[in-house]
């Protein structure tokens, strides 16, 4: 039997690189690179290279399970469906659908996420969300408000055409490595790279200018830069007059802001702020790349709006080499949001509190009635589980026990539910708390479309069958739907995509037949539309076609250092791991390279605490404590420490304080103390 | 011939390490070394003109084949002399020796194909104007100078 | 059974790797490598044939002759101090490498440095020389 190569989309990050899974005798035998891919050009990072270690892992869930004593018993799909009907259906009957909450998966396909949110709403609950809440919810809210669309405005290869690349709050060299090749090409052509981060990262290595700002001071920096640009007359007056509204309010709000004050708040020398502002404003094409360092704050929405402001007043949007570029983390978090698996949006970003939305979907879905939103967010669902506001949950491909802040409270909250069903590929910490566990499929074991951070929709094909009795998540959601009395029968992913074509305007022209190499970039409103790589070229989907500039005052982070907790803890990622680590910590070639939880401490701070490199230390916040291995470094300034959140423990420490609008927790700033263990 | 790295493009993602390990097993043939938190340098076999690993190899398992330092696994006993003879520390011995063979039999070395930052090449012509540095120099007279 | 010439054995891993019945035991612990040649009757001569130093010969099996064993101090790396190789192996490398290639650009006898430190030193050299811009200046300043 010969070997076949099946084209798939990488299951890890939002770059959406393609690679082939080599299949021999029905088993995944290897990986082949895909030189024709528009973003990766055949390259693949360490996580992608290790992807088969997840697919073939011996701990993969192979059968539905129910609790039995201290352990688990394997059950049939029929019994599992029956238990879900009794558990979730029972709660709906007894307490009403508003007591049930669903979490969709940013690792599942568009089709699967569409069905999960449809399931929620047909059951009558408005409580559906996905992990974007923990990462780019501020982008969804802030960019929809300022630019009329929540997505990266330009494609990744377009970065090579930029002359000034401003990277703020993103460690893309480790989290979206493939973007680096395009930045290098821009540098070859003379582009200037400015990186703003509290920590010297692999990304800051690419910087011509490195602005090492204090955690939580991004609005101050961005406002400071905007003020310099306005004062020095470097704004694009024509663009402001023709394409924006709100400039006068912004200008008024920044009057009186002195560069000295900005330098004082941020810790960045004023000459550097001025120079960065000048570079950004006066280059013929400037782009801003940002990620969690901007969004994971109580001021996340403000931060995003400040980024938009900067781009708008300089006219750096809507042309090649320009843009506002939120770097989405998961392979399909963009898609999960587009499909409306969000507390405040139905599919296509139709607002859940708009009667027009309810009317449209009641008709499109043939429903008797649909719930208006906004529902509870992912974080709020956990809080409601603790207080009894939510009694049953259906969690798909998500590990809140490790990814939400304040892990100890999360576990208690989930344990207090009447009924919890978890669908996943491994027995994660969250699955451990479930009443019923349903075994799902990884990317190569199912087919469907995924939307990367560029709004590029790509089709990933099925290479092998899932192990044991595991099923594709699409099949499982249909089983769950039918067990709860809904008419959920879709023969395949393409049939769901056809429905998505009818209900999500941005995807109207993205049909199965058209999804070949390179995919299609939404908005794609009709079957003959080529897709829209660059957004906002002729205006914005807002009243008058004008973007909205929003003044944002600087507010410090919710929990500053002081008293018992004199240090600032900030969190982030490393190259060989991914998010909560359920996949990468089980991959031998990745865990061997970064085996344990560590904390980076400034050398001088460590010496004062009598901590040597390699010592085991205890990091404590108001939420709890975690042990980590100390790494002494100059990468963080005095007073700041860094921990990766791929290992259980980091999120025991993080704060639950959240952005009031986007409701994202402030993962990036907590107050902590560190002591040597023993 | 060897694998060349444009040090200004390396982002320390270790994809080359993982790809090499995936293709060759064991722990692969590349090691990325980090320098003062400011740079990362993947260290590859230089396929030295005058290969000390081959000079030390008593069985002829390691030998020159044109530009390449080739490895004939059938002749290897895992004695460990080659690992001590390499000035750059890129030969390993577990039961047998492990050394880069430039992915003989593949269209191009896996590390070069996989590098997300496009920092690696086999022709010494990196896709940039900037000067690049081979992570070491091959050749007897230039070997360590 | 095996007879070992202690003046010729270099303490490498060949014979212990090739013995088909695992009669030759080698262990590294606390900075010392110990090799023990257990009695065998196999009378294959793989260990003899594959000894780089031609230190082994086969002699008739004799219960009364003690089983040979040797210990070697593992030499300390000049940079990190880790114990990484038996002295006779390093001497043999020194004999095989041209004398004018035995010092690295910092003047160190690199054969007396462990492989991990050799990689680190090469990386530092390459980074200091090749990295440009803001980082390059910092690296060259730091030296």
PDB file of C-alpha atoms in Angstrom, chain B residues 7-10 31 33-36 38-41 43 46 50 52 55-59 74-96 130-137 140-141 143-145, chain C residues 10-18 26 33 49-52 84-86 88-90 92-93 96-98 100-105 110-111 115-116 118-135 138-139 142-143:
ATOM      1  CA  UNK B   7      22.310  34.570  13.216  1.00  0.00           C
ATOM      2  CA  UNK B   8      20.333  37.760  12.908  1.00  0.00           C
ATOM      3  CA  UNK B   9      17.308  35.796  11.811  1.00  0.00           C
ATOM      4  CA  UNK B  10      17.384  33.010  14.397  1.00  0.00           C
ATOM      5  CA  UNK B  31      21.457  22.022  19.602  1.00  0.00           C
ATOM      6  CA  UNK B  33      22.554  27.497  22.406  1.00  0.00           C
ATOM      7  CA  UNK B  34      21.351  30.683  24.080  1.00  0.00           C
ATOM      8  CA  UNK B  35      23.759  33.553  24.676  1.00  0.00           C
ATOM      9  CA  UNK B  36      23.122  36.000  27.552  1.00  0.00           C
ATOM     10  CA  UNK B  38      20.147  38.165  23.755  1.00  0.00           C
ATOM     11  CA  UNK B  39      20.797  35.646  21.008  1.00  0.00           C
ATOM     12  CA  UNK B  40      20.313  32.032  20.058  1.00  0.00           C
ATOM     13  CA  UNK B  41      22.698  30.079  17.888  1.00  0.00           C
ATOM     14  CA  UNK B  43      25.036  24.573  16.419  1.00  0.00           C
ATOM     15  CA  UNK B  46      30.168  21.766  10.007  1.00  0.00           C
ATOM     16  CA  UNK B  50      39.544  18.019   7.806  1.00  0.00           C
ATOM     17  CA  UNK B  52      38.552  15.406  13.418  1.00  0.00           C
ATOM     18  CA  UNK B  55      40.307  11.147  12.124  1.00  0.00           C
ATOM     19  CA  UNK B  56      39.464   9.793  15.570  1.00  0.00           C
ATOM     20  CA  UNK B  57      37.106   7.110  14.297  1.00  0.00           C
ATOM     21  CA  UNK B  58      38.983   3.817  14.406  1.00  0.00           C
ATOM     22  CA  UNK B  59      36.459   1.802  12.427  1.00  0.00           C
ATOM     23  CA  UNK B  74      27.033  -0.514  10.416  1.00  0.00           C
ATOM     24  CA  UNK B  75      30.670   0.102  11.337  1.00  0.00           C
ATOM     25  CA  UNK B  76      29.959   2.038  14.536  1.00  0.00           C
ATOM     26  CA  UNK B  77      30.538   0.544  17.973  1.00  0.00           C
ATOM     27  CA  UNK B  78      29.594   3.608  19.976  1.00  0.00           C
ATOM     28  CA  UNK B  79      33.078   3.930  21.450  1.00  0.00           C
ATOM     29  CA  UNK B  80      32.655   7.666  22.005  1.00  0.00           C
ATOM     30  CA  UNK B  81      35.931   8.914  20.496  1.00  0.00           C
ATOM     31  CA  UNK B  82      34.148  10.972  17.840  1.00  0.00           C
ATOM     32  CA  UNK B  83      32.091  12.860  20.411  1.00  0.00           C
ATOM     33  CA  UNK B  84      35.300  13.922  22.155  1.00  0.00           C
ATOM     34  CA  UNK B  85      37.024  14.784  18.902  1.00  0.00           C
ATOM     35  CA  UNK B  86      34.465  17.288  17.647  1.00  0.00           C
ATOM     36  CA  UNK B  87      35.571  20.855  18.462  1.00  0.00           C
ATOM     37  CA  UNK B  88      31.958  22.019  18.377  1.00  0.00           C
ATOM     38  CA  UNK B  89      30.426  19.250  20.473  1.00  0.00           C
ATOM     39  CA  UNK B  90      27.907  18.196  17.808  1.00  0.00           C
ATOM     40  CA  UNK B  91      28.530  14.481  17.698  1.00  0.00           C
ATOM     41  CA  UNK B  92      26.676  12.418  20.235  1.00  0.00           C
ATOM     42  CA  UNK B  93      27.037   8.832  21.265  1.00  0.00           C
ATOM     43  CA  UNK B  94      24.167   6.909  22.748  1.00  0.00           C
ATOM     44  CA  UNK B  95      24.482   3.236  21.754  1.00  0.00           C
ATOM     45  CA  UNK B  96      25.962   4.412  18.496  1.00  0.00           C
ATOM     46  CA  UNK B 130      23.058  41.360   5.788  1.00  0.00           C
ATOM     47  CA  UNK B 131      26.165  39.404   6.514  1.00  0.00           C
ATOM     48  CA  UNK B 132      25.618  36.000   7.957  1.00  0.00           C
ATOM     49  CA  UNK B 133      27.817  33.883  10.109  1.00  0.00           C
ATOM     50  CA  UNK B 134      28.244  30.208   9.856  1.00  0.00           C
ATOM     51  CA  UNK B 135      28.018  28.780  13.316  1.00  0.00           C
ATOM     52  CA  UNK B 136      31.668  27.842  13.076  1.00  0.00           C
ATOM     53  CA  UNK B 137      34.119  27.432  10.253  1.00  0.00           C
ATOM     54  CA  UNK B 140      41.640  22.417   8.569  1.00  0.00           C
ATOM     55  CA  UNK B 141      43.387  25.745   8.472  1.00  0.00           C
ATOM     56  CA  UNK B 143      38.880  25.200  11.686  1.00  0.00           C
ATOM     57  CA  UNK B 144      39.036  27.157  14.867  1.00  0.00           C
ATOM     58  CA  UNK B 145      40.519  30.462  13.949  1.00  0.00           C
TER      59      UNK B 145
ATOM     60  CA  UNK C  10      41.453   3.657  26.905  1.00  0.00           C
ATOM     61  CA  UNK C  11      38.175   3.274  28.835  1.00  0.00           C
ATOM     62  CA  UNK C  12      35.881   3.725  25.865  1.00  0.00           C
ATOM     63  CA  UNK C  13      32.441   2.186  25.297  1.00  0.00           C
ATOM     64  CA  UNK C  14      33.140  -0.127  22.397  1.00  0.00           C
ATOM     65  CA  UNK C  15      33.432  -3.532  24.020  1.00  0.00           C
ATOM     66  CA  UNK C  16      30.572  -3.030  26.463  1.00  0.00           C
ATOM     67  CA  UNK C  17      28.354  -1.968  23.534  1.00  0.00           C
ATOM     68  CA  UNK C  18      29.219  -4.832  21.182  1.00  0.00           C
ATOM     69  CA  UNK C  26      30.471  -0.243  32.314  1.00  0.00           C
ATOM     70  CA  UNK C  33      34.242   5.016  35.044  1.00  0.00           C
ATOM     71  CA  UNK C  49      37.947  -7.131  17.021  1.00  0.00           C
ATOM     72  CA  UNK C  50      36.233  -3.852  17.856  1.00  0.00           C
ATOM     73  CA  UNK C  51      38.602  -2.555  20.507  1.00  0.00           C
ATOM     74  CA  UNK C  52      40.126   0.695  19.200  1.00  0.00           C
ATOM     75  CA  UNK C  84      33.197  13.938  31.107  1.00  0.00           C
ATOM     76  CA  UNK C  85      35.867  11.586  29.732  1.00  0.00           C
ATOM     77  CA  UNK C  86      38.643   9.144  30.711  1.00  0.00           C
ATOM     78  CA  UNK C  88      43.387   7.925  27.845  1.00  0.00           C
ATOM     79  CA  UNK C  89      40.553   8.776  25.467  1.00  0.00           C
ATOM     80  CA  UNK C  90      41.488  12.463  25.591  1.00  0.00           C
ATOM     81  CA  UNK C  92      44.182   9.613  21.983  1.00  0.00           C
ATOM     82  CA  UNK C  93      42.226  12.562  20.589  1.00  0.00           C
ATOM     83  CA  UNK C  96      44.811  12.406  16.306  1.00  0.00           C
ATOM     84  CA  UNK C  97      44.227  16.179  15.992  1.00  0.00           C
ATOM     85  CA  UNK C  98      46.964  18.335  14.409  1.00  0.00           C
ATOM     86  CA  UNK C 100      48.107  23.635  15.667  1.00  0.00           C
ATOM     87  CA  UNK C 101      44.361  22.988  15.759  1.00  0.00           C
ATOM     88  CA  UNK C 102      44.160  22.161  19.445  1.00  0.00           C
ATOM     89  CA  UNK C 103      43.516  25.647  20.761  1.00  0.00           C
ATOM     90  CA  UNK C 104      40.274  27.539  20.244  1.00  0.00           C
ATOM     91  CA  UNK C 105      40.179  31.274  19.371  1.00  0.00           C
ATOM     92  CA  UNK C 110      39.290  22.622  23.616  1.00  0.00           C
ATOM     93  CA  UNK C 111      39.858  18.870  23.914  1.00  0.00           C
ATOM     94  CA  UNK C 115      31.116  18.962  24.494  1.00  0.00           C
ATOM     95  CA  UNK C 116      28.356  21.085  26.057  1.00  0.00           C
ATOM     96  CA  UNK C 118      32.315  23.581  23.406  1.00  0.00           C
ATOM     97  CA  UNK C 119      28.863  24.296  21.947  1.00  0.00           C
ATOM     98  CA  UNK C 120      28.330  27.180  24.320  1.00  0.00           C
ATOM     99  CA  UNK C 121      31.708  28.687  23.487  1.00  0.00           C
ATOM    100  CA  UNK C 122      31.043  28.383  19.763  1.00  0.00           C
ATOM    101  CA  UNK C 123      27.642  30.008  20.200  1.00  0.00           C
ATOM    102  CA  UNK C 124      29.146  32.894  22.130  1.00  0.00           C
ATOM    103  CA  UNK C 125      31.809  33.401  19.488  1.00  0.00           C
ATOM    104  CA  UNK C 126      29.253  33.369  16.696  1.00  0.00           C
ATOM    105  CA  UNK C 127      26.866  35.683  18.531  1.00  0.00           C
ATOM    106  CA  UNK C 128      29.491  38.258  19.483  1.00  0.00           C
ATOM    107  CA  UNK C 129      30.867  38.309  15.970  1.00  0.00           C
ATOM    108  CA  UNK C 130      27.729  38.030  13.908  1.00  0.00           C
ATOM    109  CA  UNK C 131      24.825  39.693  15.707  1.00  0.00           C
ATOM    110  CA  UNK C 132      24.291  43.236  14.490  1.00  0.00           C
ATOM    111  CA  UNK C 133      22.394  46.266  15.770  1.00  0.00           C
ATOM    112  CA  UNK C 134      21.196  46.888  19.298  1.00  0.00           C
ATOM    113  CA  UNK C 135      21.805  43.324  20.444  1.00  0.00           C
ATOM    114  CA  UNK C 138      25.113  44.751  24.001  1.00  0.00           C
ATOM    115  CA  UNK C 139      26.789  41.391  23.406  1.00  0.00           C
ATOM    116  CA  UNK C 142      29.130  42.451  27.858  1.00  0.00           C
ATOM    117  CA  UNK C 143      32.349  40.630  27.070  1.00  0.00           C
TER     118      UNK C 143
END
